[in-house]
Each structure stands twice: as structure tokens, then as C-alpha cells.
Short mmCIF file of C-alpha atoms in Angstrom, two decimals:
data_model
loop_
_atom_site.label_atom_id
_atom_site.label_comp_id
_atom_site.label_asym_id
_atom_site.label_seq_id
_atom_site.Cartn_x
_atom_site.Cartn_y
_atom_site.Cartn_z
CA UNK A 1 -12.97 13.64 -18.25
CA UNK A 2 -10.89 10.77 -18.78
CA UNK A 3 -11.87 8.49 -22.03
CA UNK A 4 -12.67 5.06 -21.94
CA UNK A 5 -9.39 3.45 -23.11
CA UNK A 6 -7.36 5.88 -20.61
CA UNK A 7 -9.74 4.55 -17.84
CA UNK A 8 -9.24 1.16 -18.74
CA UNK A 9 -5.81 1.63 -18.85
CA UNK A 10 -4.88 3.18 -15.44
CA UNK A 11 -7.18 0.26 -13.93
CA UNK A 12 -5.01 -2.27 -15.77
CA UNK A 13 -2.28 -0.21 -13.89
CA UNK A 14 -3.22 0.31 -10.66
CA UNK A 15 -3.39 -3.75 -10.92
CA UNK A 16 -0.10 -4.09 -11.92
CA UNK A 17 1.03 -1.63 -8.70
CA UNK A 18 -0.88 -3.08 -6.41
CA UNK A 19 0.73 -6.47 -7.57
CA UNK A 20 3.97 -5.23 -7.03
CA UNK A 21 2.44 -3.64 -3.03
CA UNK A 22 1.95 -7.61 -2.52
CA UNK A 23 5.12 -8.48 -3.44
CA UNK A 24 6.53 -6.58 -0.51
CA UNK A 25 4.79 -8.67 2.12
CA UNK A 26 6.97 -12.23 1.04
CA UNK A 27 9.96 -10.01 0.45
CA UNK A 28 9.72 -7.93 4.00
CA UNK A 29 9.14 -10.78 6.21
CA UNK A 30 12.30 -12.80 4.62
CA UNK A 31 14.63 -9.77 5.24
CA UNK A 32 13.09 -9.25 8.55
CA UNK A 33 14.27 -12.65 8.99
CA UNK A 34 17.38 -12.17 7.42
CA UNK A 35 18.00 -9.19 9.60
CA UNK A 36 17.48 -11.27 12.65
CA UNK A 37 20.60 -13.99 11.94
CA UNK A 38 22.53 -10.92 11.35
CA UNK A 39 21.35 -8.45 14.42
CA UNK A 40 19.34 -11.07 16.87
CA UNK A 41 19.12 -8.48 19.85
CA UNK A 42 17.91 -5.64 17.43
CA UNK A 43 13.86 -4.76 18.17
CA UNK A 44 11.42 -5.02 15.19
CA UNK A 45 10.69 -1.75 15.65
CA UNK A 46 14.77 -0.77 14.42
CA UNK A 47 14.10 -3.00 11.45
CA UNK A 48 10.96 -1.43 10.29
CA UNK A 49 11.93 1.94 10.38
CA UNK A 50 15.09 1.90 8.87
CA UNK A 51 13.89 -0.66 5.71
CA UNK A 52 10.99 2.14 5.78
CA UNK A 53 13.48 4.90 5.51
CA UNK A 54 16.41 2.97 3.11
CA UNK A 55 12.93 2.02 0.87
CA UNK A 56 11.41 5.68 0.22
CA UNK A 57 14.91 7.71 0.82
CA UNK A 58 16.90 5.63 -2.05
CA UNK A 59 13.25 5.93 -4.02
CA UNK A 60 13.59 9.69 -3.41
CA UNK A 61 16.90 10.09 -4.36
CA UNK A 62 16.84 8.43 -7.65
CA UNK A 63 13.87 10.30 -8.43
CA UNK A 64 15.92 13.66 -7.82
CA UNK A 65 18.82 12.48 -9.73
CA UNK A 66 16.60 11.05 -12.73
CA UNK A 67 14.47 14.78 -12.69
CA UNK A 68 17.14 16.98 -10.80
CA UNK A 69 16.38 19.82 -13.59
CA UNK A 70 12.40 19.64 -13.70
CA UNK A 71 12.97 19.99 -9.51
CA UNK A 72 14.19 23.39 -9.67
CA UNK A 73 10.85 24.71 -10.99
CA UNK A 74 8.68 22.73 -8.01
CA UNK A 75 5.83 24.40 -7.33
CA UNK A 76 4.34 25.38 -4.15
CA UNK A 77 0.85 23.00 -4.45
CA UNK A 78 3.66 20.46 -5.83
CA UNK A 79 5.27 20.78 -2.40
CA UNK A 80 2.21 20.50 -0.84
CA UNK A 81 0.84 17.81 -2.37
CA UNK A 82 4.19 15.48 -2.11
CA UNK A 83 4.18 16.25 1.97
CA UNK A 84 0.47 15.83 2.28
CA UNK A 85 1.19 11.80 0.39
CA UNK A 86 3.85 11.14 2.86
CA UNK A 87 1.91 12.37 5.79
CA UNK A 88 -0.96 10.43 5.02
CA UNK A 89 1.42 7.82 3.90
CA UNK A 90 4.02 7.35 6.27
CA UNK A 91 1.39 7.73 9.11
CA UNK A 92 -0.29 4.89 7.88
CA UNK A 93 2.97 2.90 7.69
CA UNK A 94 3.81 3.55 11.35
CA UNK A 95 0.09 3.13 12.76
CA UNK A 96 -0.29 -0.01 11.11
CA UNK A 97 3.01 -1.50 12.48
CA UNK A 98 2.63 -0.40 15.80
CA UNK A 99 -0.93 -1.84 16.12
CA UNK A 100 0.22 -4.69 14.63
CA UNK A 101 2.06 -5.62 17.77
CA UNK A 102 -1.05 -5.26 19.50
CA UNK A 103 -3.70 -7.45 17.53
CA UNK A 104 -3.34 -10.50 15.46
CA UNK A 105 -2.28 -10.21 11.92
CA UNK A 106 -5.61 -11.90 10.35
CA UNK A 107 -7.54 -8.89 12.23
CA UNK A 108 -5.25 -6.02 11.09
CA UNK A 109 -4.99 -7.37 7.34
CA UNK A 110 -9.25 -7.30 7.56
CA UNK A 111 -8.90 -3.29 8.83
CA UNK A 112 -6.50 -2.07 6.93
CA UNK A 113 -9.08 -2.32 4.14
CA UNK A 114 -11.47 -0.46 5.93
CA UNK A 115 -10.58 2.37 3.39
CA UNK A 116 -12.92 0.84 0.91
CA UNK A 117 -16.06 1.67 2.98
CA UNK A 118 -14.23 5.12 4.70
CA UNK A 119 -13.66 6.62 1.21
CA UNK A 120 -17.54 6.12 -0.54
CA UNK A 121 -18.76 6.96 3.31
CA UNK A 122 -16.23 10.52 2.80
CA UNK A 123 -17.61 10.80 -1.30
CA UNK A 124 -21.36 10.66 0.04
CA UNK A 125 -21.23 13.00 2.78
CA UNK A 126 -19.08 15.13 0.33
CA UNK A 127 -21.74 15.11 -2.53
CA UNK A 128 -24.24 14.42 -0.18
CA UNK A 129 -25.06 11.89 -2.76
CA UNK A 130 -25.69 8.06 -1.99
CA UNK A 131 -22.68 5.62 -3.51
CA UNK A 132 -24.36 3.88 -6.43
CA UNK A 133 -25.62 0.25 -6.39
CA UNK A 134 -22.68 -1.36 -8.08
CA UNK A 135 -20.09 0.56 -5.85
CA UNK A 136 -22.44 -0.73 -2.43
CA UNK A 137 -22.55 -4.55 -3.77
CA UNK A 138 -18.89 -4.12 -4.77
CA UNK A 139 -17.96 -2.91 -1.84
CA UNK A 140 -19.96 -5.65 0.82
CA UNK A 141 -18.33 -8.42 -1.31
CA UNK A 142 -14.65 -7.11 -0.79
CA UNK A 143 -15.34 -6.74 3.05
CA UNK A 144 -16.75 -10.16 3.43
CA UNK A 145 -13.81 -11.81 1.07
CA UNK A 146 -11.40 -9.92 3.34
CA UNK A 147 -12.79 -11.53 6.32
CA UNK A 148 -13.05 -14.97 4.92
CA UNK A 149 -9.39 -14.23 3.51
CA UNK A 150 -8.14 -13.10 6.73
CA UNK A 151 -9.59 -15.46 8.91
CA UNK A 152 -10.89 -13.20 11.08
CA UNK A 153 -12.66 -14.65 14.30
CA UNK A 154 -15.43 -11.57 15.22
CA UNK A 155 -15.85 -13.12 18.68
CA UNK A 156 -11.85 -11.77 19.47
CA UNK A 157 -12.37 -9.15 17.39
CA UNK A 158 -12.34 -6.09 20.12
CA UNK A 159 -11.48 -2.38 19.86
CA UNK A 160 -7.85 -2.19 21.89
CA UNK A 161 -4.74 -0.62 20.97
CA UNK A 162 -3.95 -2.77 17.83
CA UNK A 163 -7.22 -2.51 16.61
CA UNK A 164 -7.78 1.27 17.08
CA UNK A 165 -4.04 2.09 15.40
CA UNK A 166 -5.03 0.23 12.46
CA UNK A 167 -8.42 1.69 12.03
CA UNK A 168 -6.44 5.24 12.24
CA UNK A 169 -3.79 3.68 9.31
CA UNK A 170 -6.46 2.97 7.37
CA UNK A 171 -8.36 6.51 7.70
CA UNK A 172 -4.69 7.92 7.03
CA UNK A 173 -4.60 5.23 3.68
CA UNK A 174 -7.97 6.65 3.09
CA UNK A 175 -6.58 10.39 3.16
CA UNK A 176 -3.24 9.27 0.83
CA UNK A 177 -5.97 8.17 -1.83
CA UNK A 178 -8.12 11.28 -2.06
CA UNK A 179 -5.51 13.29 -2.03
CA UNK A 180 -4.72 12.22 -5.83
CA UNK A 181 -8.08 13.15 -7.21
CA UNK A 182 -7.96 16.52 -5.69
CA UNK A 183 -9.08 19.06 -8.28
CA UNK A 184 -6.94 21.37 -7.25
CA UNK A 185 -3.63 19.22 -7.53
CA UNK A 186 -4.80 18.17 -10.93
CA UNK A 187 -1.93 20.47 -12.70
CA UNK A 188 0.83 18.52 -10.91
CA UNK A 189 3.54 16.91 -12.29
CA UNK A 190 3.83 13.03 -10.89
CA UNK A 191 7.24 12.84 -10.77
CA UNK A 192 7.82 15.92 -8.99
CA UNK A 193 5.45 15.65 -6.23
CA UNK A 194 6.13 11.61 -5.81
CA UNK A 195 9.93 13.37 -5.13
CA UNK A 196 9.19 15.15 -2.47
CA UNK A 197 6.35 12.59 -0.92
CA UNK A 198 9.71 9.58 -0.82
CA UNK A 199 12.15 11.94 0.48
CA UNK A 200 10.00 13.52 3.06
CA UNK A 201 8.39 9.37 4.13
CA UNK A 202 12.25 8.91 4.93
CA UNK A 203 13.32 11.84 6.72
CA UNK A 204 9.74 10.99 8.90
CA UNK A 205 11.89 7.80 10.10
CA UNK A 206 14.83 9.09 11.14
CA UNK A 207 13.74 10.04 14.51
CA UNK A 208 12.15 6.82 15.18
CA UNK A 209 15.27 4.72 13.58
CA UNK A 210 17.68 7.08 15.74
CA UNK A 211 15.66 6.28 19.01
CA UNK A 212 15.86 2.27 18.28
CA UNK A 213 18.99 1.57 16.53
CA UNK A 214 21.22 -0.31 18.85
CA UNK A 215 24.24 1.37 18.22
CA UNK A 216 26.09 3.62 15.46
CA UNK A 217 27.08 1.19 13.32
CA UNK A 218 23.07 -0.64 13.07
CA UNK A 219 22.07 1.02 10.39
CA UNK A 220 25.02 -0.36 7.92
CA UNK A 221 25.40 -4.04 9.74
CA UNK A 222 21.62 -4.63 9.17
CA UNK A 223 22.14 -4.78 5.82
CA UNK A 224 25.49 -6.51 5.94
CA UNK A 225 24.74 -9.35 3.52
CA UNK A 226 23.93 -9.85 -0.21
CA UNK A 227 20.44 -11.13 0.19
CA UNK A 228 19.41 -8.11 2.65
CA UNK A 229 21.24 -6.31 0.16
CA UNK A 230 18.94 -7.87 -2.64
CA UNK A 231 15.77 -7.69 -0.62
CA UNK A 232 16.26 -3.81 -0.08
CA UNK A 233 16.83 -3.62 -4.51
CA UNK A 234 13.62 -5.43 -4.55
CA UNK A 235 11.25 -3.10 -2.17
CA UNK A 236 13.40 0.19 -3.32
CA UNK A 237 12.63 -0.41 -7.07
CA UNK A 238 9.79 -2.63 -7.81
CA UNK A 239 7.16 -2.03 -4.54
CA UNK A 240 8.62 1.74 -4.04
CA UNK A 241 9.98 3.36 -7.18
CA UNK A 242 7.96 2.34 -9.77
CA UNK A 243 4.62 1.02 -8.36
CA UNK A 244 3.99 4.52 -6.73
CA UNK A 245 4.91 6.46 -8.91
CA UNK A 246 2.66 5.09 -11.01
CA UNK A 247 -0.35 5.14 -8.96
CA UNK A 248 0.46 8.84 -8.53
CA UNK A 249 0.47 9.15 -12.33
CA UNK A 250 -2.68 7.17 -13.04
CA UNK A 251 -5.09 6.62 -10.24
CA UNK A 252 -6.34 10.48 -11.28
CA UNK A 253 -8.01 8.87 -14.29
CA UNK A 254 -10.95 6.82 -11.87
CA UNK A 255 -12.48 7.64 -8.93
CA UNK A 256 -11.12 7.05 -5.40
CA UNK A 257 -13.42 4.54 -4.61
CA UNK A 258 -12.61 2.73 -7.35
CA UNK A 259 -9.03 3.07 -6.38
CA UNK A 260 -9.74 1.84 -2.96
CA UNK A 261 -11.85 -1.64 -4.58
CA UNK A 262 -8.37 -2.35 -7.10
CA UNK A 263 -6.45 -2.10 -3.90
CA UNK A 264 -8.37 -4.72 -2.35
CA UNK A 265 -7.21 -7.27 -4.18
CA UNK A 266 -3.53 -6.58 -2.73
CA UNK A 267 -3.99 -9.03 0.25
CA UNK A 268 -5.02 -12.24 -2.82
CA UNK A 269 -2.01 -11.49 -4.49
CA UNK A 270 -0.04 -11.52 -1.28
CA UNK A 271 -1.51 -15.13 -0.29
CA UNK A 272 -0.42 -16.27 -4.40
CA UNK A 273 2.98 -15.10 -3.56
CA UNK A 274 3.19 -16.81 -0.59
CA UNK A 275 2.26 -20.23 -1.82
CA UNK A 276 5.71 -20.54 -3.89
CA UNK A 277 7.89 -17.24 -3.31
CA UNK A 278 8.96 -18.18 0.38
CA UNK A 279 10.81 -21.17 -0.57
CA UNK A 280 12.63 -19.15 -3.17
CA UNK A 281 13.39 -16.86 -0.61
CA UNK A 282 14.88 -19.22 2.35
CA UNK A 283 17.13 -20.91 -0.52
CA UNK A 284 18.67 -17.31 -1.46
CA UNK A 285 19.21 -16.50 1.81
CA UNK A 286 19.85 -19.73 4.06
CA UNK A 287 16.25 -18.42 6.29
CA UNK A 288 13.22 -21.21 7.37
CA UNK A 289 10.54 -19.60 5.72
CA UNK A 290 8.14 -21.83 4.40
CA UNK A 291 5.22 -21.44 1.92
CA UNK A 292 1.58 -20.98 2.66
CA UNK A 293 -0.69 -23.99 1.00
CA UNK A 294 -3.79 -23.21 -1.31
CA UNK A 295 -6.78 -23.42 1.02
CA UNK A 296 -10.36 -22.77 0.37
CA UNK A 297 -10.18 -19.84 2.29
CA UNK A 298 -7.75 -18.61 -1.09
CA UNK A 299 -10.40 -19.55 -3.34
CA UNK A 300 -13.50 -18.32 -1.87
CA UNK A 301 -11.84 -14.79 0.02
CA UNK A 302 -10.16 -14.53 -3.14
CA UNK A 303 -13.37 -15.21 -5.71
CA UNK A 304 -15.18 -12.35 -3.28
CA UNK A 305 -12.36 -9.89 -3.88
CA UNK A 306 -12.02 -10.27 -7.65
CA UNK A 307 -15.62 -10.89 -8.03
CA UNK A 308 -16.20 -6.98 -6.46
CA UNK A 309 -13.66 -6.00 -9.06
CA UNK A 310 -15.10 -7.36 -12.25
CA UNK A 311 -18.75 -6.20 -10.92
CA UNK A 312 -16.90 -2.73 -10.55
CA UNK A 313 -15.44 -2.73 -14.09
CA UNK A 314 -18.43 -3.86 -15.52
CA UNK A 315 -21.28 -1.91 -16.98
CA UNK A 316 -23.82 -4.11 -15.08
CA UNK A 317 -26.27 -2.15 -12.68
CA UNK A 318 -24.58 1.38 -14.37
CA UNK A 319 -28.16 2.08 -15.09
CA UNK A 320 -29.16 2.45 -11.37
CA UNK A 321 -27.48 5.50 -11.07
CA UNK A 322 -28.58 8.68 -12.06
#
């Protein structure tokens, strides 16, 4: 069992990852804007896969190079737990997308988090145990900030395409977490397994990025400028290389449901970014993206969301549970 001050210091952790997760969504949208001046006849669909596969197969890569020695002695749970992550993983990547073409974005942001009620629903029925009182309140108050957060609308809310691909992302999400408190995985070296997860995420894209790209050339000209260049850096190193890799290493230190709550908070950091990094952004790389504005939607999605966290990291109601 993990002591106090290494619990405290994976959440602290996971925080900082799931910081650098937001960061992607300011940083994707301006070089999928960036990618449009360059290739304006190119589908979204092109663009997505290929970032996808650049982002986890230069992640991979370095990896290998950095641990090229400890790779030779991979073991076979190892193997298997790297291409479980990037099945769960990468699934989820491609659902969500592809849904999100099919339902508004304020809909799919509020069930992509539906992995904070699917994993204590999967940890009951598991233990056949009921989640706790903290971990029930914790939970309610991060699906209700969500929805304030996203602006969700219930009366379009409806169960079509969109909606149905991003309930299946977030059951895949919810399979990607478990997966690193597996007992039987607990011998595993991070940086090994997080090796093969990257590598395999990327080679997962190549079919879908050789049945869009435009032509044979796409794959270099979408990238054929020094902020899509810089963009790429950005996702490959900070919101790739190290802020999984450290979630591989930590998140084994609390429990997956706790995991899922931290995570929460991803889509408050995301609206923070937005309200100055855009800007930044459309000077660097001559784009019209402009910044969001502080609402009260911010404040009270985002109180809701942190609020869950602090109740969740405090030892308030720890005595209801035997």
C-alpha cells in the first residue's frame, strides 16, 4: 500500500498531467487551423489522424531511443499491457472524433467524462461493494459542473451517432484507466510499457491517415511551416511524452476512481487556457483565433469540478466507510 506522502504526491501529479491534457485542446485547434491555410481541401479527418500518429509515433520513438537497452528485456505482460493502453487509448481517440462530427461539442465534452460514474459503477459490481459517500457526492458534483461547464442543453441532448461514439470513447477511457491499477501489471516497468502503448497508438493511424491523405506528399506539406512545426513540439513533448508517461508511472499509487475525479478537472483548465492562450497562438502563426471570456459558467462549472476534488482529497465523510 502506497503511503501517505506517495499518495499525495502522484495526485499532485496526475494534476500537473492532466494540465498539460488541457493544453492540447488551445494548441490542436490552432494547428488545425494552421493546417487549413496550408492544405484548405484536406478533410479533418486527414488532419486528425496524422497529428494523432506524428504525436504518439515521435513520443514512441524517443522513448525507444532514450531506453533502447532496458527494451531488449520487454516482457510479455509488458507487451501486453502497452497494447492493451493504446487499444483502449487510441479507440477512444478515434470514437470521440468521429462522434464529434455528429453532436455538438458542449454535449461530447459533458460525455466524455462519463468515465467518472462508468469506473465506481465497474469497482462496485467488481467488489460488489457500494462506492463510499465521499466518492458518490464527489462524483454528482463533477457531473453537474460538467454540464453547467459545457453548456449542455438536455432538451437536444439525444442518443444518435455522435452521442453513442462518445459514450463508447468514454467506456474505452474508462478501460485505459483500470488497466493501470491492474494487480497483475503491478511489476511493470513505466517506461517500457508506455513504449510500446505510443508506438502501437501510431501504427493504429496509419490505415486511417493512408485512406484520407490527399496525396503522397500530405503527410510532409501539412506540416510545412514553423508554427505547425512548433505546435507538433508542443503536443509530442509536453501533452504526449511526458504527461503520460507519468500518469503511467503514478496513477498506480490511488485508486481509479480517484484517477477518473483528477481528470475531471481537464475540461476547467482547458476553458483557463482558452481565455489568454488563443491570442498567443493567432500572433505566432498569422490564424483568427480568438480567446474565450471568463463567464459565470467558468466560475460556477469550474467551483463544482474542483470542489469534487478537494471533497475527494479530504478526510471529510472517510468515516462513512467501512
Amino acid at each position: 500500500m502506497p503511503g501517505v506522502n506517495q499518495r499525495r504526491k502522484a495526485v499532485h501529479i496526475l494534476v500537473f498531467c492532466t494540465a498539460l491534457w488541457a493544453l492540447s485542446f488551445p494548441v490542436m485547434k490552432a494547428l488545425a487551423q494552421t493546417q487549413q491555410n496550408l492544405m484548405p481541401h484536406a478533410g479533418s479527418w486527414f488532419f486528425t489522424s496524422l497529428g494523432v500518429m506524428y504525436r504518439f509515433g515521435f513520443a514512441g520513438i524517443i522513448l525507444a531511443v532514450i531506453y533502447l537497452r532496458q527494451l531488449k528485456s520487454t516482457s510479455r505482460l509488458e507487451m501486453e499491457q502497452g497494447i492493451v493502453l493504446a487499444v483502449f487509448g487510441g479507440g477512444g481517440i478515434l470514437f470521440q472524433m468521429d462522434g464529434l462530427s455528429y453532436t455538438d461539442a458542449s454535449i461530447s465534452a459533458f460525455l466524455t467524462q462519463g468515465y467518472c460514474l462508468f469506473i465506481p459503477l465497474w469497482v462496485a459490481v467488481v467488489s460488489r461493494r457500494w462506492p463510499s459517500l465521499k466518492i458518490v457526492l464527489s462524483t454528482l458534483l463533477v457531473v453537474i459542473g460538467v454540464a453547467v461547464l459545457a453548456r449542455l442543453d438536455f432538451h437536444s441532448l439525444k442518443l444518435g451517432r455522435g452521442e453513442l461514439e462518445t459514450l463508447i470513447a468514454s467506456l474505452l477511457f474508462t478501460g485505459q484507466i483500470l488497466c493501470l491499477e491492474q494487480p497483475r501489471y503491478a511489476a511493470n516497468r513505466p517506461e517500457i510499457f508506455s513504449t510500446v502503448m505510443f508506438l502501437v497508438m501510431a501504427l493504429l493511424c496509419v490505415p486511417l491517415v493512408c485512406a484520407t491523405a490527399p496525396g503522397a506528399t500530405a503527410c510532409l506539406y501539412a506540416y510545412a511551416s514553423l508554427p505547425a512545426c512548433g505546435f507538433l513540439v508542443i503536443l509530442v513533448v509536453f501533452c504526449t511524452l511526458i504527461s503520460y508517461t507519468m500518469m503511467n508511472r503514478w496513477q498506480k499509487f490511488i485508486t481509479a476512481t480517484e484517477a477518473g475525479l483528477i481528470y475531471s478537472i481537464e475540461p476547467v483548465i482547458a476553458s483557463l487556457l482558452a481565455l489568454f492562450l488563443p491570442v498567443i497562438f493567432s500572433w505566432w502563426a498569422g490564424i483568427h483565433y480568438a480567446n474565450e471570456e471568463l463567464t459565470t459558467r467558468l466560475f460556477i462549472g469550474g467551483g463544482l469540478i474542483t470542489g469534487a476534488n478537494m471533497l475527494l482529497q479530504s478526510k471529510w465523510l472517510e468515516a462513512k466507510r467501512d
